[in-house]
CSV table of C-alpha atoms in Angstrom, one decimal:
chain,number,residue,atom,x,y,z
A,1,MET,CA,0.0,0.0,0.0
A,2,ARG,CA,1.0,3.6,-0.6
A,3,VAL,CA,1.4,4.9,2.9
A,4,THR,CA,1.7,8.5,4.1
A,5,LEU,CA,3.4,8.4,7.5
A,6,ILE,CA,2.8,11.4,9.9
A,7,HIS,CA,5.3,11.1,12.7
A,8,ASN,CA,5.6,13.2,15.9
A,9,PRO,CA,9.3,12.9,16.8
A,10,GLY,CA,8.6,14.4,20.2
A,11,ALA,CA,5.8,12.0,21.3
A,12,GLY,CA,6.0,10.3,24.7
A,13,ARG,CA,7.1,6.8,23.5
A,14,GLN,CA,10.1,7.0,21.3
A,15,GLU,CA,10.9,3.3,20.7
A,16,HIS,CA,11.2,4.0,16.9
A,17,ASP,CA,12.7,7.0,15.2
A,18,ALA,CA,11.9,8.1,11.7
A,19,ARG,CA,14.4,5.8,10.0
A,20,ALA,CA,13.2,2.8,12.0
A,21,LEU,CA,9.6,3.5,11.2
A,22,LEU,CA,10.2,3.7,7.5
A,23,LYS,CA,12.2,0.5,7.6
A,24,LEU,CA,9.4,-1.2,9.5
A,25,LEU,CA,6.8,-0.1,7.0
A,26,ARG,CA,8.9,-1.2,4.0
A,27,ARG,CA,9.5,-4.6,5.7
A,28,ALA,CA,5.7,-5.0,6.0
A,29,GLY,CA,5.4,-4.5,2.2
A,30,HIS,CA,4.3,-0.9,2.2
A,31,LYS,CA,5.6,2.1,0.2
A,32,PRO,CA,5.9,4.9,2.8
A,33,ARG,CA,6.2,8.7,2.4
A,34,TYR,CA,7.4,10.5,5.5
A,35,GLN,CA,6.3,13.7,7.1
A,36,SER,CA,7.1,15.1,10.6
A,37,SER,CA,4.1,16.7,12.3
A,38,LYS,CA,6.5,19.3,13.7
A,39,ALA,CA,7.3,20.8,10.3
A,40,LYS,CA,5.5,23.9,9.1
A,41,GLY,CA,2.7,23.1,6.7
A,42,TRP,CA,2.9,19.4,7.5
A,43,ASP,CA,-0.7,18.8,6.6
A,44,ARG,CA,-0.1,19.6,2.9
A,45,ILE,CA,1.2,16.1,2.4
A,46,LEU,CA,-2.4,14.8,3.0
A,47,ASP,CA,-3.3,16.2,-0.4
A,48,LYS,CA,-1.0,13.6,-2.1
A,49,ARG,CA,-2.5,10.3,-3.2
A,50,ALA,CA,-2.2,7.5,-0.7
A,51,ASP,CA,-4.0,4.3,0.2
A,52,LEU,CA,-3.5,4.8,3.9
A,53,VAL,CA,-2.5,7.6,6.3
A,54,VAL,CA,-0.5,6.3,9.3
A,55,VAL,CA,0.0,8.3,12.5
A,56,ALA,CA,3.0,7.6,14.7
A,57,GLY,CA,2.3,9.8,17.7
A,58,GLY,CA,0.1,10.5,20.6
A,59,ASP,CA,-3.5,11.6,20.9
A,60,GLY,CA,-2.8,15.2,19.9
A,61,THR,CA,-1.2,14.2,16.7
A,62,VAL,CA,-3.9,11.6,16.0
A,63,ALA,CA,-6.6,14.2,16.5
A,64,SER,CA,-4.9,16.7,14.3
A,65,VAL,CA,-4.6,14.3,11.5
A,66,THR,CA,-8.1,12.9,12.0
A,67,ARG,CA,-9.8,16.3,11.8
A,68,ARG,CA,-8.1,16.8,8.5
A,69,MET,CA,-9.2,13.4,7.1
A,70,VAL,CA,-13.0,14.0,7.2
A,71,ARG,CA,-14.5,13.4,3.7
A,72,ARG,CA,-11.1,12.4,2.1
A,73,GLU,CA,-12.2,8.7,2.0
A,74,VAL,CA,-8.7,7.5,2.9
A,75,PRO,CA,-8.5,5.3,6.1
A,76,VAL,CA,-6.2,6.1,9.0
A,77,ALA,CA,-4.0,3.7,11.0
A,78,ILE,CA,-2.2,4.3,14.3
A,79,LEU,CA,1.2,3.4,15.6
A,80,PRO,CA,0.5,4.5,19.2
A,81,SER,CA,3.5,6.5,20.4
A,82,GLY,CA,2.1,9.0,22.9
A,83,THR,CA,1.6,9.2,26.7
A,84,ALA,CA,-2.1,8.2,27.1
A,85,ASN,CA,-2.9,6.9,23.6
A,86,ASN,CA,-6.7,7.2,24.3
A,87,VAL,CA,-7.7,6.8,20.6
A,88,ALA,CA,-5.6,3.7,20.1
A,89,ASN,CA,-6.7,2.3,23.4
A,90,SER,CA,-10.4,2.8,22.5
A,91,LEU,CA,-9.8,0.9,19.2
A,92,GLY,CA,-8.0,-2.0,21.0
A,93,LEU,CA,-4.6,-1.2,19.4
A,94,LEU,CA,-2.4,-1.0,22.5
A,95,LYS,CA,0.1,-3.7,23.5
A,96,LYS,CA,0.5,-4.7,19.9
A,97,PRO,CA,4.0,-4.6,18.4
A,98,PHE,CA,4.3,-2.1,15.6
A,99,GLU,CA,5.4,-4.8,13.2
A,100,GLU,CA,2.2,-6.8,13.9
A,101,LEU,CA,0.0,-3.7,13.4
A,102,ALA,CA,1.7,-2.9,10.1
A,103,ARG,CA,1.4,-6.4,8.7
A,104,GLY,CA,-2.3,-6.5,9.7
A,105,TRP,CA,-3.4,-3.4,7.8
A,106,ARG,CA,-3.9,-5.2,4.4
A,107,ASP,CA,-6.9,-7.2,5.7
A,108,ALA,CA,-7.8,-5.1,8.7
A,109,ARG,CA,-11.3,-4.2,9.7
A,110,ARG,CA,-12.5,-0.7,9.0
A,111,VAL,CA,-13.9,0.9,12.1
A,112,LYS,CA,-15.8,4.2,11.7
A,113,LEU,CA,-15.0,6.8,14.3
A,114,ASP,CA,-17.4,9.6,14.7
A,115,LEU,CA,-16.0,13.1,15.1
A,116,GLY,CA,-18.0,15.5,17.2
A,117,ILE,CA,-18.6,19.1,16.1
A,118,VAL,CA,-18.6,21.9,18.6
A,119,SER,CA,-19.5,25.5,17.7
A,120,GLY,CA,-19.4,28.6,19.9
A,121,PRO,CA,-18.6,32.3,19.8
A,122,TRP,CA,-15.1,31.4,18.4
A,123,GLY,CA,-16.4,29.4,15.5
A,124,GLU,CA,-16.7,25.7,14.7
A,125,ARG,CA,-14.3,22.8,15.4
A,126,TYR,CA,-14.2,19.0,15.1
A,127,PHE,CA,-13.2,17.1,18.2
A,128,VAL,CA,-12.2,13.4,18.7
A,129,GLU,CA,-12.1,12.8,22.5
A,130,GLY,CA,-14.5,15.2,24.2
A,131,VAL,CA,-15.7,18.7,25.3
A,132,GLY,CA,-16.1,19.6,28.9
A,133,ALA,CA,-15.6,21.7,32.0
A,134,GLY,CA,-14.5,21.1,35.5
A,135,LEU,CA,-11.6,18.9,36.5
A,136,PHE,CA,-10.1,18.1,33.1
A,137,ALA,CA,-10.4,21.7,31.9
A,138,GLY,CA,-8.8,22.9,35.2
A,139,MET,CA,-6.0,20.4,34.7
A,140,LEU,CA,-5.3,21.9,31.2
A,141,VAL,CA,-5.3,25.4,32.7
A,142,ASN,CA,-2.7,24.4,35.2
A,143,SER,CA,-0.7,22.5,32.5
A,144,GLU,CA,-0.5,25.6,30.4
A,145,LYS,CA,0.8,27.6,33.4
A,146,ASN,CA,3.5,25.0,34.0
A,147,GLN,CA,4.3,24.1,30.5
A,148,GLY,CA,8.1,24.3,30.9
A,149,ARG,CA,8.1,22.1,33.9
A,150,LYS,CA,5.7,19.7,32.3
A,151,GLU,CA,7.9,19.3,29.2
A,152,LYS,CA,10.9,18.6,31.4
A,153,GLU,CA,9.0,16.0,33.4
A,154,ASN,CA,7.8,14.2,30.3
A,155,LYS,CA,11.4,13.9,29.1
A,156,THR,CA,12.8,12.5,32.3
A,157,LYS,CA,9.9,10.1,33.1
A,158,GLY,CA,8.3,7.4,31.1
A,159,PRO,CA,4.7,7.6,29.8
A,160,LYS,CA,3.4,5.4,32.6
A,161,ARG,CA,4.9,7.7,35.2
A,162,VAL,CA,3.5,10.8,33.5
A,163,VAL,CA,0.0,9.2,33.3
A,164,ASP,CA,0.2,8.1,37.0
A,165,ASN,CA,1.2,11.6,38.1
A,166,ALA,CA,-1.6,13.1,36.1
A,167,LEU,CA,-4.1,10.8,37.8
A,168,ARG,CA,-2.7,11.7,41.2
A,169,ARG,CA,-3.0,15.4,40.5
A,170,LEU,CA,-6.5,14.9,39.2
A,171,LYS,CA,-7.5,13.1,42.4
A,172,GLU,CA,-6.0,15.8,44.6
A,173,ALA,CA,-7.8,18.5,42.6
A,174,ALA,CA,-11.1,16.6,42.9
A,175,GLU,CA,-10.8,16.7,46.7
A,176,THR,CA,-10.9,20.5,46.8
A,177,ALA,CA,-12.1,21.8,43.4
A,178,GLU,CA,-15.0,24.2,43.3
A,179,ALA,CA,-18.0,23.0,41.3
A,180,VAL,CA,-18.9,24.9,38.1
A,181,GLU,CA,-22.4,26.2,37.5
A,182,ILE,CA,-23.4,24.9,34.1
A,183,GLY,CA,-26.7,25.5,32.2
A,184,ALA,CA,-27.2,22.8,29.6
A,185,ARG,CA,-29.7,20.7,27.7
A,186,LEU,CA,-29.2,17.3,26.2
A,187,ASP,CA,-31.6,16.4,23.4
A,188,GLY,CA,-33.9,19.0,24.8
A,189,VAL,CA,-33.8,17.8,28.4
A,190,ASP,CA,-32.5,20.2,31.0
A,191,ILE,CA,-29.4,18.8,32.7
A,192,SER,CA,-28.2,22.1,34.3
A,193,GLY,CA,-26.4,21.8,37.6
A,194,SER,CA,-23.3,22.5,39.7
A,195,TYR,CA,-20.7,20.0,38.5
A,196,LEU,CA,-17.2,19.0,39.5
A,197,LEU,CA,-16.9,17.1,36.2
A,198,PHE,CA,-18.9,17.7,33.0
A,199,GLU,CA,-17.7,15.8,29.9
A,200,ALA,CA,-19.3,15.1,26.6
A,201,VAL,CA,-17.2,12.3,25.3
A,202,ASN,CA,-16.8,10.5,22.0
A,203,LEU,CA,-14.4,7.7,23.3
A,204,PRO,CA,-14.4,5.3,26.2
A,205,TYR,CA,-10.9,6.6,27.2
A,206,ILE,CA,-10.1,10.2,27.8
A,207,GLY,CA,-7.7,12.4,29.7
A,208,PRO,CA,-4.9,10.5,31.5
A,209,ASN,CA,-6.1,7.2,30.2
A,210,LEU,CA,-9.3,7.1,32.2
A,211,TYR,CA,-12.0,4.5,31.2
A,212,ILE,CA,-14.7,7.1,31.8
A,213,ALA,CA,-17.4,6.1,29.3
A,214,PRO,CA,-17.5,2.2,28.9
A,215,ASP,CA,-20.8,2.3,26.9
A,216,THR,CA,-19.4,4.5,24.1
A,217,ARG,CA,-19.0,2.7,20.8
A,218,ALA,CA,-17.1,4.0,17.8
A,219,GLY,CA,-19.4,5.1,15.1
A,220,ASP,CA,-22.7,4.9,17.1
A,221,GLY,CA,-23.6,8.5,16.4
A,222,ARG,CA,-24.0,9.4,20.1
A,223,LEU,CA,-22.2,11.2,22.9
A,224,GLU,CA,-21.8,10.1,26.5
A,225,VAL,CA,-22.2,13.0,28.8
A,226,VAL,CA,-20.5,12.3,32.2
A,227,LEU,CA,-22.0,14.4,35.0
A,228,VAL,CA,-20.5,14.4,38.5
A,229,PRO,CA,-22.3,16.9,40.8
A,230,GLU,CA,-20.9,18.4,44.0
A,231,ALA,CA,-22.9,15.9,46.1
A,232,GLN,CA,-20.9,13.0,44.5
A,233,ARG,CA,-17.4,14.3,45.2
A,234,GLY,CA,-16.6,11.3,47.4
A,235,ARG,CA,-17.6,8.9,44.6
A,236,LEU,CA,-15.4,10.8,42.1
A,237,VAL,CA,-12.4,10.9,44.5
A,238,LYS,CA,-12.7,7.1,45.1
A,239,TYR,CA,-13.0,6.4,41.4
A,240,LEU,CA,-9.8,8.4,40.7
A,241,ALA,CA,-7.9,6.9,43.6
A,242,HIS,CA,-8.6,3.3,42.6
A,243,TRP,CA,-8.9,3.5,38.8
A,244,HIS,CA,-5.6,1.7,38.1
A,245,GLU,CA,-6.6,-1.1,40.4
A,246,ASN,CA,-9.8,-1.7,38.5
A,247,ARG,CA,-9.1,-1.2,34.8
A,248,GLY,CA,-11.4,-4.0,33.8
A,249,ARG,CA,-14.4,-2.6,35.7
A,250,ARG,CA,-17.1,-0.4,34.4
A,251,SER,CA,-16.9,3.3,35.3
A,252,LEU,CA,-18.8,4.2,38.4
A,253,LEU,CA,-19.5,7.8,37.3
A,254,PRO,CA,-23.0,8.9,36.4
A,255,SER,CA,-23.7,9.7,32.7
A,256,ARG,CA,-26.4,10.2,30.1
A,257,ARG,CA,-26.4,9.4,26.4
A,258,GLY,CA,-27.6,11.7,23.6
A,259,GLU,CA,-26.9,13.3,20.3
A,260,HIS,CA,-27.2,17.0,20.8
A,261,LEU,CA,-25.8,19.0,23.8
A,262,GLN,CA,-26.2,22.8,24.3
A,263,ILE,CA,-24.2,24.6,26.9
A,264,GLU,CA,-24.9,28.2,28.1
A,265,TRP,CA,-21.2,29.1,28.3
A,266,THR,CA,-20.5,32.0,30.7
A,267,GLY,CA,-16.7,32.1,30.1
A,268,PHE,CA,-15.6,29.3,32.5
A,269,ALA,CA,-12.7,27.1,31.3
A,270,LEU,CA,-13.9,24.8,28.6
A,271,HIS,CA,-11.7,22.2,26.8
A,272,ILE,CA,-12.2,20.9,23.3
A,273,ASP,CA,-9.9,17.9,23.2
A,274,ASP,CA,-6.6,19.4,24.4
A,275,LYS,CA,-7.5,23.0,23.4
A,276,LEU,CA,-8.9,25.5,25.9
A,277,ARG,CA,-11.5,28.2,25.6
A,278,PRO,CA,-11.4,31.1,26.1
A,279,ARG,CA,-8.1,31.5,24.4
A,280,LYS,CA,-5.5,33.8,25.9
A,281,LYS,CA,-6.1,37.3,24.8
A,282,ALA,CA,-9.5,36.3,23.3
A,283,ASP,CA,-11.8,39.1,22.1
A,284,ALA,CA,-14.7,40.0,24.3
A,285,ASP,CA,-17.2,38.5,21.9
A,286,GLU,CA,-15.4,35.1,22.1
A,287,ILE,CA,-15.7,34.6,25.9
A,288,ALA,CA,-19.4,33.7,26.4
A,289,GLY,CA,-22.4,32.5,24.5
A,290,LEU,CA,-24.2,29.3,23.4
A,291,VAL,CA,-22.0,26.3,22.8
A,292,ASP,CA,-23.5,23.6,20.5
A,293,VAL,CA,-22.1,20.0,20.7
A,294,ARG,CA,-23.3,17.3,18.4
A,295,VAL,CA,-22.4,14.2,16.3
A,296,ASP,CA,-23.5,15.1,12.8
A,297,GLY,CA,-22.3,12.5,10.3
A,298,ALA,CA,-18.6,13.4,10.2
A,299,ALA,CA,-16.5,10.3,10.5
A,300,VAL,CA,-13.1,8.8,9.6
A,301,GLU,CA,-12.4,5.1,9.1
A,302,PHE,CA,-9.6,3.5,11.1
A,303,LEU,CA,-7.9,0.3,10.3
A,304,VAL,CA,-8.0,-2.3,13.1
A,305,PRO,CA,-6.1,-5.6,12.5
A,306,ARG,CA,-8.3,-8.6,12.7
A,307,ASN,CA,-6.8,-9.8,15.9
A,308,GLY,CA,-7.7,-6.5,17.6
A,309,THR,CA,-10.9,-5.9,19.5
C-alpha cells in the first residue's frame, strides 16, 4: 500500500525514530512517504495520493490528522507512540508490536470513528475525544501555566509515570475543586447543575487514560455525557484513587447518552480535546455564548487488524 506516515518525533514513547519507522513499513510490504508533524505546513502532504495515512504519535497528533481526514475517503491507522494513547486504546490497538500492526493493515477491519462538532462564539471545530468543563479543563489550565516544567517532566519520566502523576494530580484536585455552575440541555432535556466534572465524550478513554465512558462505541452517532455533581465528590475521588486497580471494571461515574448538547457558556474554562476556551487574549465576543455540541455524520475510518478488538 502507498502509505503517508505522519510522525511526531517528540511524542512520549520513542521506541522507533523516523528511520526505524520507514524501515518497519517497508519490511511489511508498504511504500511509505514520511512527514514530521513538527514541520511547518505538514498537513499539505495529506493532499497527495495514498491508500492509507499512518499516524505515529500521541492523541494530539492523531486528533490533528483525523480532523483533516474528514471526507477524504482514505483510512487512518495508528502506531501509538504517545503518553495516554486514548484513541488507540479505544480501538484496541495498544500492547500490539508495531510490526504486527503494520502487517495487519492489508486485511484489517475498517472501524468508523465519529467526530463531534462543537460550535461557539469562536467558530466551529471538530473534536475526537471530548468537550467539557470542571476537572479536566482545570487540569489543562494548570498545565499551560506550568508548560516548561511539564515538558521537562515528560522527558525525564516514562509515559506510565506521566499518566500516573496526572491521575494523582486529578484526584488531589477533585478533593478541593469548586464545582462549576453549568446551564445545559441534552436532546432538549434540562441537565443544568453544579458540576465537578462535566464531559461530553466520544471515546471510552479520555484524559490521563481514564476508562470514563464504557458504553461508548465507535461510530454509534451518540455522545456520552458524564456528569458528577458536588454531592458526589466522594464517589469521584474514590474512582480516581482506585482507577488503576480496577481497569477492567465499568466506570462508576453517572452519565447520560444523547446526540445534541447545548451549553450556556459564561466564560468558564472549557476544553475541546486538548485546546482551551477562552483563548489567551480572546476578544470580548469570544468569551461567552451558546456552545453547541453534536455528532453530525462526520466520521473517519480507522484500520484495526483482525486480531484487535
